[in-house]
XYZ file of C-alpha atoms in Angstrom:
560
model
C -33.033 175.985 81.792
C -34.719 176.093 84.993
C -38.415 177.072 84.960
C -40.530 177.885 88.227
C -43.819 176.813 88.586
C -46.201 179.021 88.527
C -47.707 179.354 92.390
C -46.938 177.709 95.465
C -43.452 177.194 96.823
C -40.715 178.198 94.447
C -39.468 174.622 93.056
C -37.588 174.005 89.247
C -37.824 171.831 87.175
C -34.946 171.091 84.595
C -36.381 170.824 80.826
C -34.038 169.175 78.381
C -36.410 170.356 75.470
C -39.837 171.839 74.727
C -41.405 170.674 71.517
C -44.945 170.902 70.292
C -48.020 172.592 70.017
C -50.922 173.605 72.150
C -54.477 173.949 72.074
C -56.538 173.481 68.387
C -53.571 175.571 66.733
C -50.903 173.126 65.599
C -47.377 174.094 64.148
C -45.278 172.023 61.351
C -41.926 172.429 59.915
C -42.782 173.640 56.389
C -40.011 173.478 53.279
C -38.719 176.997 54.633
C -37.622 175.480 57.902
C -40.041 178.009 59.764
C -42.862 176.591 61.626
C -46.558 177.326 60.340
C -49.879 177.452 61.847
C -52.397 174.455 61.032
C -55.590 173.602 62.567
C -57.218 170.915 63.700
C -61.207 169.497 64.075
C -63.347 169.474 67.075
C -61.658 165.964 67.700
C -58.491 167.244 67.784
C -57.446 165.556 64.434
C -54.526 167.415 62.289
C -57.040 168.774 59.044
C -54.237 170.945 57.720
C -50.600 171.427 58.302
C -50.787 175.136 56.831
C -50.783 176.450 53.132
C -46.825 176.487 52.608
C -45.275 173.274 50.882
C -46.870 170.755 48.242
C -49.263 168.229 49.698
C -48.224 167.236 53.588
C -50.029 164.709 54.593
C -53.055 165.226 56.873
C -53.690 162.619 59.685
C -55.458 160.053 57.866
C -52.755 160.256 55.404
C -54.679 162.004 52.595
C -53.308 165.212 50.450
C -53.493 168.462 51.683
C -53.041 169.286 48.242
C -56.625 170.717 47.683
C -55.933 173.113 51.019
C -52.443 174.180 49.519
C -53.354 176.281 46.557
C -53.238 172.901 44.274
C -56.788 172.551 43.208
C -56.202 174.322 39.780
C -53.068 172.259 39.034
C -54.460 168.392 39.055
C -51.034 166.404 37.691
C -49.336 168.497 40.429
C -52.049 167.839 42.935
C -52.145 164.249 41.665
C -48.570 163.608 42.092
C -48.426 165.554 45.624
C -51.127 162.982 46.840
C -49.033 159.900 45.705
C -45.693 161.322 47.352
C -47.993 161.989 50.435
C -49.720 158.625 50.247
C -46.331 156.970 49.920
C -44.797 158.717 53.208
C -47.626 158.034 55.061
C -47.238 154.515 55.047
C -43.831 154.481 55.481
C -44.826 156.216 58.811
C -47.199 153.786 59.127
C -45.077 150.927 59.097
C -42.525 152.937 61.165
C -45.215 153.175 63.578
C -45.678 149.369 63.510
C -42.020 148.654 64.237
C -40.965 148.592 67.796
C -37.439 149.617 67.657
C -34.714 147.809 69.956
C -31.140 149.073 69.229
C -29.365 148.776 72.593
C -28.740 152.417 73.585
C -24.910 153.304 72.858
C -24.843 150.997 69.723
C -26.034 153.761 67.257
C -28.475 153.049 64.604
C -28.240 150.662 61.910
C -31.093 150.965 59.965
C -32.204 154.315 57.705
C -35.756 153.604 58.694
C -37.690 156.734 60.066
C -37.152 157.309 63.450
C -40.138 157.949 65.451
C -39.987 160.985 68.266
C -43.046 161.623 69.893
C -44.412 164.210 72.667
C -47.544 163.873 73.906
C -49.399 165.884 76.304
C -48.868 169.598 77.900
C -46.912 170.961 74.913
C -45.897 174.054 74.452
C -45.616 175.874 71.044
C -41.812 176.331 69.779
C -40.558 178.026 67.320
C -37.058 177.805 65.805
C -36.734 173.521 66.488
C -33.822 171.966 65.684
C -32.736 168.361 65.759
C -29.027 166.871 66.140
C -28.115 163.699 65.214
C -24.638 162.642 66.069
C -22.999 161.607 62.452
C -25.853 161.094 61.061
C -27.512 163.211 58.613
C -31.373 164.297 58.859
C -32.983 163.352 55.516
C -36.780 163.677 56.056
C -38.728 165.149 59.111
C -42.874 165.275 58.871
C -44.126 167.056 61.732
C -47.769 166.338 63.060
C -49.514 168.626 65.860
C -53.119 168.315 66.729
C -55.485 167.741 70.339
C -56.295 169.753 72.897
C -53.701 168.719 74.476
C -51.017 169.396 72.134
C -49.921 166.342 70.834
C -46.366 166.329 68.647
C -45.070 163.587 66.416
C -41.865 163.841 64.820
C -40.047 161.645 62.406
C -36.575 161.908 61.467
C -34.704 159.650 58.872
C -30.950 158.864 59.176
C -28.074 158.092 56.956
C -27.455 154.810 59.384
C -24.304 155.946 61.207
C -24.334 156.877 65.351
C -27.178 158.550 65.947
C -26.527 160.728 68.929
C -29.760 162.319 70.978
C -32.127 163.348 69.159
C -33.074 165.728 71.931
C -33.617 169.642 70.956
C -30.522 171.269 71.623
C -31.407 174.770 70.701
C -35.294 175.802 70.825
C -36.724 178.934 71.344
C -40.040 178.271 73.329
C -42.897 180.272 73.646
C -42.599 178.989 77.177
C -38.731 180.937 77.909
C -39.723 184.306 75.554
C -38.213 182.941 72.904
C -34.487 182.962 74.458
C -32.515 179.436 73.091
C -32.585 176.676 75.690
C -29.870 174.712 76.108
C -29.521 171.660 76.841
C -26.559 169.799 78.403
C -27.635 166.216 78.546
C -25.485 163.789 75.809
C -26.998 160.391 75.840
C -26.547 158.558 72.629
C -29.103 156.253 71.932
C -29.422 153.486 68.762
C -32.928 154.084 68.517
C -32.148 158.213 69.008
C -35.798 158.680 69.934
C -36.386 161.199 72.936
C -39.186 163.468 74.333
C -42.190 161.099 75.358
C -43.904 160.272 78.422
C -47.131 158.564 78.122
C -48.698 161.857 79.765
C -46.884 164.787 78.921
C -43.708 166.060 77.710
C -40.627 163.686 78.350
C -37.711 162.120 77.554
C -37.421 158.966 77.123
C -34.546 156.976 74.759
C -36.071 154.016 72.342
C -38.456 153.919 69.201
C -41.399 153.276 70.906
C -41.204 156.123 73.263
C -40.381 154.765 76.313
C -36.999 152.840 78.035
C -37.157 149.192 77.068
C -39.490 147.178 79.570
C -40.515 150.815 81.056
C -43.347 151.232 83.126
C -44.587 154.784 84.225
C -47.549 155.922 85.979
C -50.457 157.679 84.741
C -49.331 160.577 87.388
C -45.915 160.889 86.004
C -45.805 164.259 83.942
C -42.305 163.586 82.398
C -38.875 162.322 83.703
C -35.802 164.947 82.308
C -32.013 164.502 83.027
C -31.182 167.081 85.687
C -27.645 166.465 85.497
C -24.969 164.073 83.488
C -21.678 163.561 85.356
C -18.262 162.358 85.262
C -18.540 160.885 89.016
C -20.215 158.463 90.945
C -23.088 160.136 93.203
C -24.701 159.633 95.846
C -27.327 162.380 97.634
C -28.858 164.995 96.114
C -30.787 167.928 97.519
C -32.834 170.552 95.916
C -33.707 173.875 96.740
C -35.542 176.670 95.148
C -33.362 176.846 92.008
C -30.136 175.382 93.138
C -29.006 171.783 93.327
C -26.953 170.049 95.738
C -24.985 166.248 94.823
C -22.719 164.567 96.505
C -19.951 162.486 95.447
C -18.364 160.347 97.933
C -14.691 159.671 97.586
C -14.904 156.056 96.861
C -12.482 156.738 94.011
C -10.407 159.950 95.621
C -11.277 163.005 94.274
C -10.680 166.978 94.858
C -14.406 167.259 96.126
C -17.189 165.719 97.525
C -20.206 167.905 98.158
C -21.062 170.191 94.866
C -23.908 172.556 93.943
C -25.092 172.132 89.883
C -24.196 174.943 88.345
C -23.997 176.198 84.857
C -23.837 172.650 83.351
C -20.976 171.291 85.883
C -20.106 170.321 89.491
C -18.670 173.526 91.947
C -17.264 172.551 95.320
C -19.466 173.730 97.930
C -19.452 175.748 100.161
C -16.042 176.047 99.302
C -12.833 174.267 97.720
C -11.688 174.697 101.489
C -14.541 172.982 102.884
C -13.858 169.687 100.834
C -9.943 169.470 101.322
C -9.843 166.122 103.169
C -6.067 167.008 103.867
C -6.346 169.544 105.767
C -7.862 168.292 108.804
C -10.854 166.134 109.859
C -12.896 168.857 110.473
C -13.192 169.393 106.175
C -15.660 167.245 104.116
C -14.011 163.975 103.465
C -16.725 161.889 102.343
C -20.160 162.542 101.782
C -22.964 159.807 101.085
C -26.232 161.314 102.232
C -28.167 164.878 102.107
C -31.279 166.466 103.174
C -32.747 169.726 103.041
C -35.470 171.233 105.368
C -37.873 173.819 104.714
C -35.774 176.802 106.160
C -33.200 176.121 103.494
C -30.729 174.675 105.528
C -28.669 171.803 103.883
C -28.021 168.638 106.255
C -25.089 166.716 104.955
C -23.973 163.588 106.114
C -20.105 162.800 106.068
C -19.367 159.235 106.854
C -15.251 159.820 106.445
C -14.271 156.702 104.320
C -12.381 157.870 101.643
C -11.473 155.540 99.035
C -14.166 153.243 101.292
C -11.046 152.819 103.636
C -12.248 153.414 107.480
C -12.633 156.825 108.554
C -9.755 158.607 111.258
C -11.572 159.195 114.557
C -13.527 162.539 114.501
C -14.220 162.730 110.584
C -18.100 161.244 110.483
C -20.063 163.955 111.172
C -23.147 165.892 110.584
C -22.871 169.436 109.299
C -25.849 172.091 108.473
C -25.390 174.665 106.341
C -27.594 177.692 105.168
C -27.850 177.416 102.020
C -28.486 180.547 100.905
C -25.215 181.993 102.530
C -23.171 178.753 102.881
C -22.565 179.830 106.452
C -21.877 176.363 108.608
C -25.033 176.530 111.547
C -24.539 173.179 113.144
C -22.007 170.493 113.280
C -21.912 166.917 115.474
C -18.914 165.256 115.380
C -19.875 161.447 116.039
C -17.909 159.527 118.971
C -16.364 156.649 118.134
C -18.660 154.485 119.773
C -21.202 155.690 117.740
C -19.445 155.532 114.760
C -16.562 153.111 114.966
C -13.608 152.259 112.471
C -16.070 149.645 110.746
C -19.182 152.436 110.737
C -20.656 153.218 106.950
C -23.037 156.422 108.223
C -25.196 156.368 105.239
C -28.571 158.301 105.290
C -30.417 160.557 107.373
C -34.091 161.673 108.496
C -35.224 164.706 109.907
C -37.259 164.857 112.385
C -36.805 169.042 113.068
C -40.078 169.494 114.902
C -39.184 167.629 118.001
C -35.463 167.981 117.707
C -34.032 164.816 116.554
C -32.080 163.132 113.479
C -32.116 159.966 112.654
C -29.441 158.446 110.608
C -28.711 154.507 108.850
C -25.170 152.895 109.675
C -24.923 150.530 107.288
C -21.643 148.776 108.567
C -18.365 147.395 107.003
C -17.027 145.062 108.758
C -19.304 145.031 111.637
C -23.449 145.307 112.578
C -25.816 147.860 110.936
C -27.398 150.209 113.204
C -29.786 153.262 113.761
C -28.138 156.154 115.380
C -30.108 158.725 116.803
C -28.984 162.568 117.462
C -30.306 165.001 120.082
C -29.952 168.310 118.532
C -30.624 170.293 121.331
C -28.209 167.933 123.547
C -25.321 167.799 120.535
C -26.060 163.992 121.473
C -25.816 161.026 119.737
C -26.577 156.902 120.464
C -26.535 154.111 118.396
C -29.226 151.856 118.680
C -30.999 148.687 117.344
C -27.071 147.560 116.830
C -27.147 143.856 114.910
C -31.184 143.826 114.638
C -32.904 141.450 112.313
C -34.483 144.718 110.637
C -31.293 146.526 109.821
C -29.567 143.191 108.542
C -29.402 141.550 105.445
C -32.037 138.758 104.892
C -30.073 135.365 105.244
C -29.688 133.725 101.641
C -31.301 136.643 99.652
C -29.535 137.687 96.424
C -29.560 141.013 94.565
C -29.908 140.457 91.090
C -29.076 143.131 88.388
C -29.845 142.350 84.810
C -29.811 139.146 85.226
C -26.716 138.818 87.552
C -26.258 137.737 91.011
C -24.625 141.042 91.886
C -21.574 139.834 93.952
C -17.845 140.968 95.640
C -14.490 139.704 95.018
C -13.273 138.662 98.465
C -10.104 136.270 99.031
C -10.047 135.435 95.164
C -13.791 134.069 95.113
C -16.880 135.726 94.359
C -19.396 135.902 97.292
C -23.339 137.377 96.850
C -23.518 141.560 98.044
C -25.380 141.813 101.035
C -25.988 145.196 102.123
C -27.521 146.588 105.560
C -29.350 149.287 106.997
C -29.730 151.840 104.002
C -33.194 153.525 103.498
C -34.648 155.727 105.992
C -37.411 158.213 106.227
C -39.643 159.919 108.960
C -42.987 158.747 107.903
C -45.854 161.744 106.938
C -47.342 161.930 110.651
C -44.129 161.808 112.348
C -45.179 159.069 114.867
C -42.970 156.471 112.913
C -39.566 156.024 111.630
C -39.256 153.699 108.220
C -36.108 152.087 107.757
C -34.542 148.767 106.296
C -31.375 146.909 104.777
C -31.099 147.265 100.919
C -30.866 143.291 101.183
C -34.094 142.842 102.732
C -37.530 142.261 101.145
C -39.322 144.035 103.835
C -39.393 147.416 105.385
C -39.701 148.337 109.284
C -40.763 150.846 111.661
C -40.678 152.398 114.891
C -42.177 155.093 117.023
C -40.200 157.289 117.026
C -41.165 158.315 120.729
C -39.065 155.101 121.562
C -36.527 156.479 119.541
C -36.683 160.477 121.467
C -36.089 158.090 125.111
C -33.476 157.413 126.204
C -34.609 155.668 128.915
C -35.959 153.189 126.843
C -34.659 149.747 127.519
C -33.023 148.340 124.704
C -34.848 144.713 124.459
C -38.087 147.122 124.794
C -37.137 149.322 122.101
C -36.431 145.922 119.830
C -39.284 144.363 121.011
C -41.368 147.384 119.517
C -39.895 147.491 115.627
C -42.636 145.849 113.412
C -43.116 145.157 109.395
C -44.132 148.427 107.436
C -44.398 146.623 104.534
C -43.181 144.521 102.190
C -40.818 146.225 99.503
C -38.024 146.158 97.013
C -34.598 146.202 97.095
C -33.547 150.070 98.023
C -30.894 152.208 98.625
C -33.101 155.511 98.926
C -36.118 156.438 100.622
C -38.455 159.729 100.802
C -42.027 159.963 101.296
C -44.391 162.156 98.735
C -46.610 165.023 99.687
C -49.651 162.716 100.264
C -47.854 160.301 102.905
C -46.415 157.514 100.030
C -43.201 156.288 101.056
C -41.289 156.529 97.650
C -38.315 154.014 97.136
C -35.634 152.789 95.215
C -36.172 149.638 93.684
C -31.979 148.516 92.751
C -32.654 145.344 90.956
C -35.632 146.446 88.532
C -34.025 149.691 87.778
C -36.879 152.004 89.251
C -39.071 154.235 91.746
C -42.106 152.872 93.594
C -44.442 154.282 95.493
C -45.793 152.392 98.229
C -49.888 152.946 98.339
C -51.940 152.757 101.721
C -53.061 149.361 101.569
C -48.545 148.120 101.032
C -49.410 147.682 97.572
C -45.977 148.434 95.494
C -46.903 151.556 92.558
C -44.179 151.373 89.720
C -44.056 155.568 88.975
C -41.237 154.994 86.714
C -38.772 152.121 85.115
C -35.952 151.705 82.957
C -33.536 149.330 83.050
C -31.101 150.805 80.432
C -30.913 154.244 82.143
C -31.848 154.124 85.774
C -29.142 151.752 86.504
C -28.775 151.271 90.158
C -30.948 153.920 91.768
C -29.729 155.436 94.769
C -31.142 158.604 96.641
C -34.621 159.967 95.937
C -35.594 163.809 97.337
C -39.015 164.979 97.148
C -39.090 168.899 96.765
C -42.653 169.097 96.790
C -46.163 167.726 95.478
C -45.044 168.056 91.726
C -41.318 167.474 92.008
C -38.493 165.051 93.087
C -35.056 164.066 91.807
C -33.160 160.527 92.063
C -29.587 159.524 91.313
C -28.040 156.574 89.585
C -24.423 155.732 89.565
C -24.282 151.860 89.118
C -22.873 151.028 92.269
C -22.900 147.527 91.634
C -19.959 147.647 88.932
C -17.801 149.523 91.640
C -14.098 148.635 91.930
C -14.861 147.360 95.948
C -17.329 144.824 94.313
C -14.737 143.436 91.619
C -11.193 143.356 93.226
C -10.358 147.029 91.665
C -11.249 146.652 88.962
C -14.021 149.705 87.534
C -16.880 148.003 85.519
C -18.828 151.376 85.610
C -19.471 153.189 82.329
C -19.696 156.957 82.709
C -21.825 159.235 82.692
C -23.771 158.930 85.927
C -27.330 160.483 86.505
C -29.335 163.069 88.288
C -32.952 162.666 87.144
C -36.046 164.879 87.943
C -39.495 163.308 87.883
C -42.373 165.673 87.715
C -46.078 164.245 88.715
C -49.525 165.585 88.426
C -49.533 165.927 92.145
C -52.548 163.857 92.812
C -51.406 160.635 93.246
C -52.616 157.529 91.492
């Protein structure tokens, strides 16, 4: 379900579930199944969890017999308190443990499962819960604060528990129409929906991704979309998502809008058949959109990563609204040669220009820079230090030198020039190698000239900053640079003094983070596809697990 905001520019936000109550009114699951009004004190502690059902536990874990109509009937009342006493502290100790099934493995243990939501709730009526062969046994439900804060706990029978994720609520929030949600994860611990501020989802017992970190601006991370294919870009606008999915592995398609729970060629089925000229979308690895809706995608022509035929890398613009083709630059081959990788892109609309990252196979990374105006394109900075990899430096993945099968021995992945953004003012260009431990810039000025010499223009790139590991690069509403960090599984934000700003982490699910677009203040999206298990890496051989990711990251909007 897609849900505008609710002023400025039209952006979405995809929300997997809504659970929870808000303001002093809290809601529980009483013995009908139907949700009931509590309250809570001036604190925001739970005092009662409604009048229906013998003695549920308040939040200090004593009867609520006395508030339930009990007072009259004291064995009853007595016997309520025990039964509450006693499930308290099993949700006490539950509380205690910090889970750690490996997500995928299903869970072992009929222990409570914890599920917690804290923050901007919303009040739903009509929860359900699914758990994947297992069997829900026992489910206290505990609302109280100001800000509507939700616990759940759910007890298993100890087979696969699949996501525990609502799959059908009716929200106070959508008018009470079902929302549906698509995402399938199956987790050991099964524990969704938490954030540390706000309404999330996140996949262990103790709320967040094993090792996670997220920042006190992050609002709540959802799935946006699960797929079957490796992506790549992804580009957002208004309500409508685009992804692209290069043909490393073949494919019928390779630029898709999200729609209806599944991937749609786009513009057209025609538009993506490779075969039918070089003029069609063979390959597509990077995409932007501008702020007059037009969609800038980036086709770099190497299908099944074999080099692309002379006149497939190209640049085409579309409208988005009408999928009408505006622009197209077709890039010569001495821009981008047999051994080219065009990889990302950078608008720079005001002045005219486009700057894109050639990441090379086979020969040297590059920037290439295109005239608009001109239909004009260079390639400069060819074989520089900045768009290299760093000599001896190592990307390690879980623990693992992440490497490629050449010749029958295994040989560290180096990657070059990868991610690129026009920084907030415009005077600089940011740009780097994924294999680099630093991040460069430009003026961009240099890069409008072409009258620039070229040991000037060299001469004039500098250090940023120092940062991760990255594939992707976009810069937040207040100037941040945002990035991909590939080896620690996460986004950071880069603050004004080139201090690194974890926003959010997690090693089991953000596996190899890719592309990152900012929509606005509030909103951005990232991919993850595991690129480092690709069959190029391993001599064929696929050591990717499906599904791959589209995630959406919502923030306060004030920065840190």
């Amino acid at each position: 379900m897609w849900h505008a905001p609710q002023s400025g520019r039209r952006t979405w936000a995809w929300t997997s579930a809504r659970l929870g109550g808000r303001g002093s009114g809290g809601t529980r699951e009483g013995a009908s199944g139907t949700l009931e009004p509590g309250s809570s004190d001036a604190d925001g502690r739970v005092t009662s969890f409604g009048s229906s059902g013998p003695g549920r536990a308040s939040r200090d874990g004593r009867s609520g017999a006395s508030r339930s109509g009990m007072s009259g009937h004291p064995e009853r009342a007595a016997m309520a308190i025990r039964a509450s006493e006693d499930r308290a502290q099993r949700l006490r100790m539950v509380e205690r443990k910090r889970l750690t099934d490996v997500p995928g493995q299903g869970a072992r243990s009929t222990r409570p499962r914890r599920v917690q939501c804290r923050g901007l709730a919303r009040t739903t009526e009509g929860a359900k819960l699914r758990a994947g062969g297992g069997q829900q046994e026992s489910v206290e439900v505990r609302v109280s604060g100001e800000q509507g804060q939700w616990w759940k706990w759910v007890r298993c029978d100890g087979h696969a528990l699949g996501l525990a994720v609502g799959l059908m609520l009716a929200s106070a929030a959508c008018g009470g129409t079902p929302v549906r949600s698509d995402v399938d994860v199956r987790t050991g611990s099964g524990a969704v929906m938490e954030t540390r501020t706000g309404v999330g989802v996140t996949w262990d017992g103790s709320g967040v991704p094993p090792g996670a970190e997220w920042a006190e601006e992050v609002i709540e991370v959802t799935v946006a979309a699960r797929l079957e294919r490796m992506p790549s870009g992804v580009a957002v606008w208004e309500d409508r998502m685009f992804v692209a999915i290069p043909r490393w592995d073949g494919g019928d398609s390779t630029l898709h809008e999200w729609r209806d729970g599944g991937l749609v060629p786009w513009p057209s089925a025609a538009a993506n058949d490779a075969l039918a000229g070089s003029d069609r979308l063979h390959s597509v690895n990077g995409l932007r959109v501008d702020d007059r809706g037009r969609l800038w995608v980036l086709d770099n022509g190497r299908v099944n990563l074999g080099p692309p035929d002379e006149g497939v890398p190209k640049v085409v613009v579309y409208d988005v609204g009408s999928g009408e083709e505006l622009f197209r630059h077709v890039f010569p081959p001495e821009v981008a040669p047999s051994t080219s990788f065009m990889n990302d892109l950078a608008l720079d609309l005001d002045r005219g220009f486009v700057y894109f990252t050639e990441t090379g196979m086979g020969g040297a990374a590059a920037l290439v820079v295109l005239e608009i105006a001109a239909d004009r394109s260079r390639r400069v900075l060819e074989g520089h230090g900045a768009l290299s990899p760093e000599p001896g430096l190592e990307m390690v993945i879980d623990g693992q030198v992440a490497t490629i099968l050449r010749d029958g021995e295994r040989h560290p992945w180096r990657v070059g020039a990868n991610p690129v953004a026009l920084a907030a003012d415009g005077e600089f260009l940011l740009f780097g190698a994924m294999t680099h431990r630093q991040l460069f810039r430009v003026e961009t000025r240099l890069l409008r000239d072409p009258s620039v010499p070229p040991e000037e223009l060299e001469a004039a790139v500098e250090v940023a900053f120092d940062k991760p590991m990255s594939d992707g690069m976009d810069v937040l509403a207040d100037g941040r640079p945002v990035l991909t960090d590939v080896e620690h599984a996460s986004l950071v934000a880069m603050n004004a003094d080139g201090q690194p700003h974890v926003l959010v982490r997690s090693p089991a699910w953000f596996v190899f983070p890719v592309a990152i677009h900012v929509v606005d203040e509030r909103t951005l999206f990232f991919t993850s596809n595991q690129l480092q298990d690709m069959p190029l890496l391993h001599g064929g051989e696929d050591r990717t697990t499906p599904p791959y990711w589209v995630w959406q990251v919502r923030l306060h909007g004030n920065g840190p």
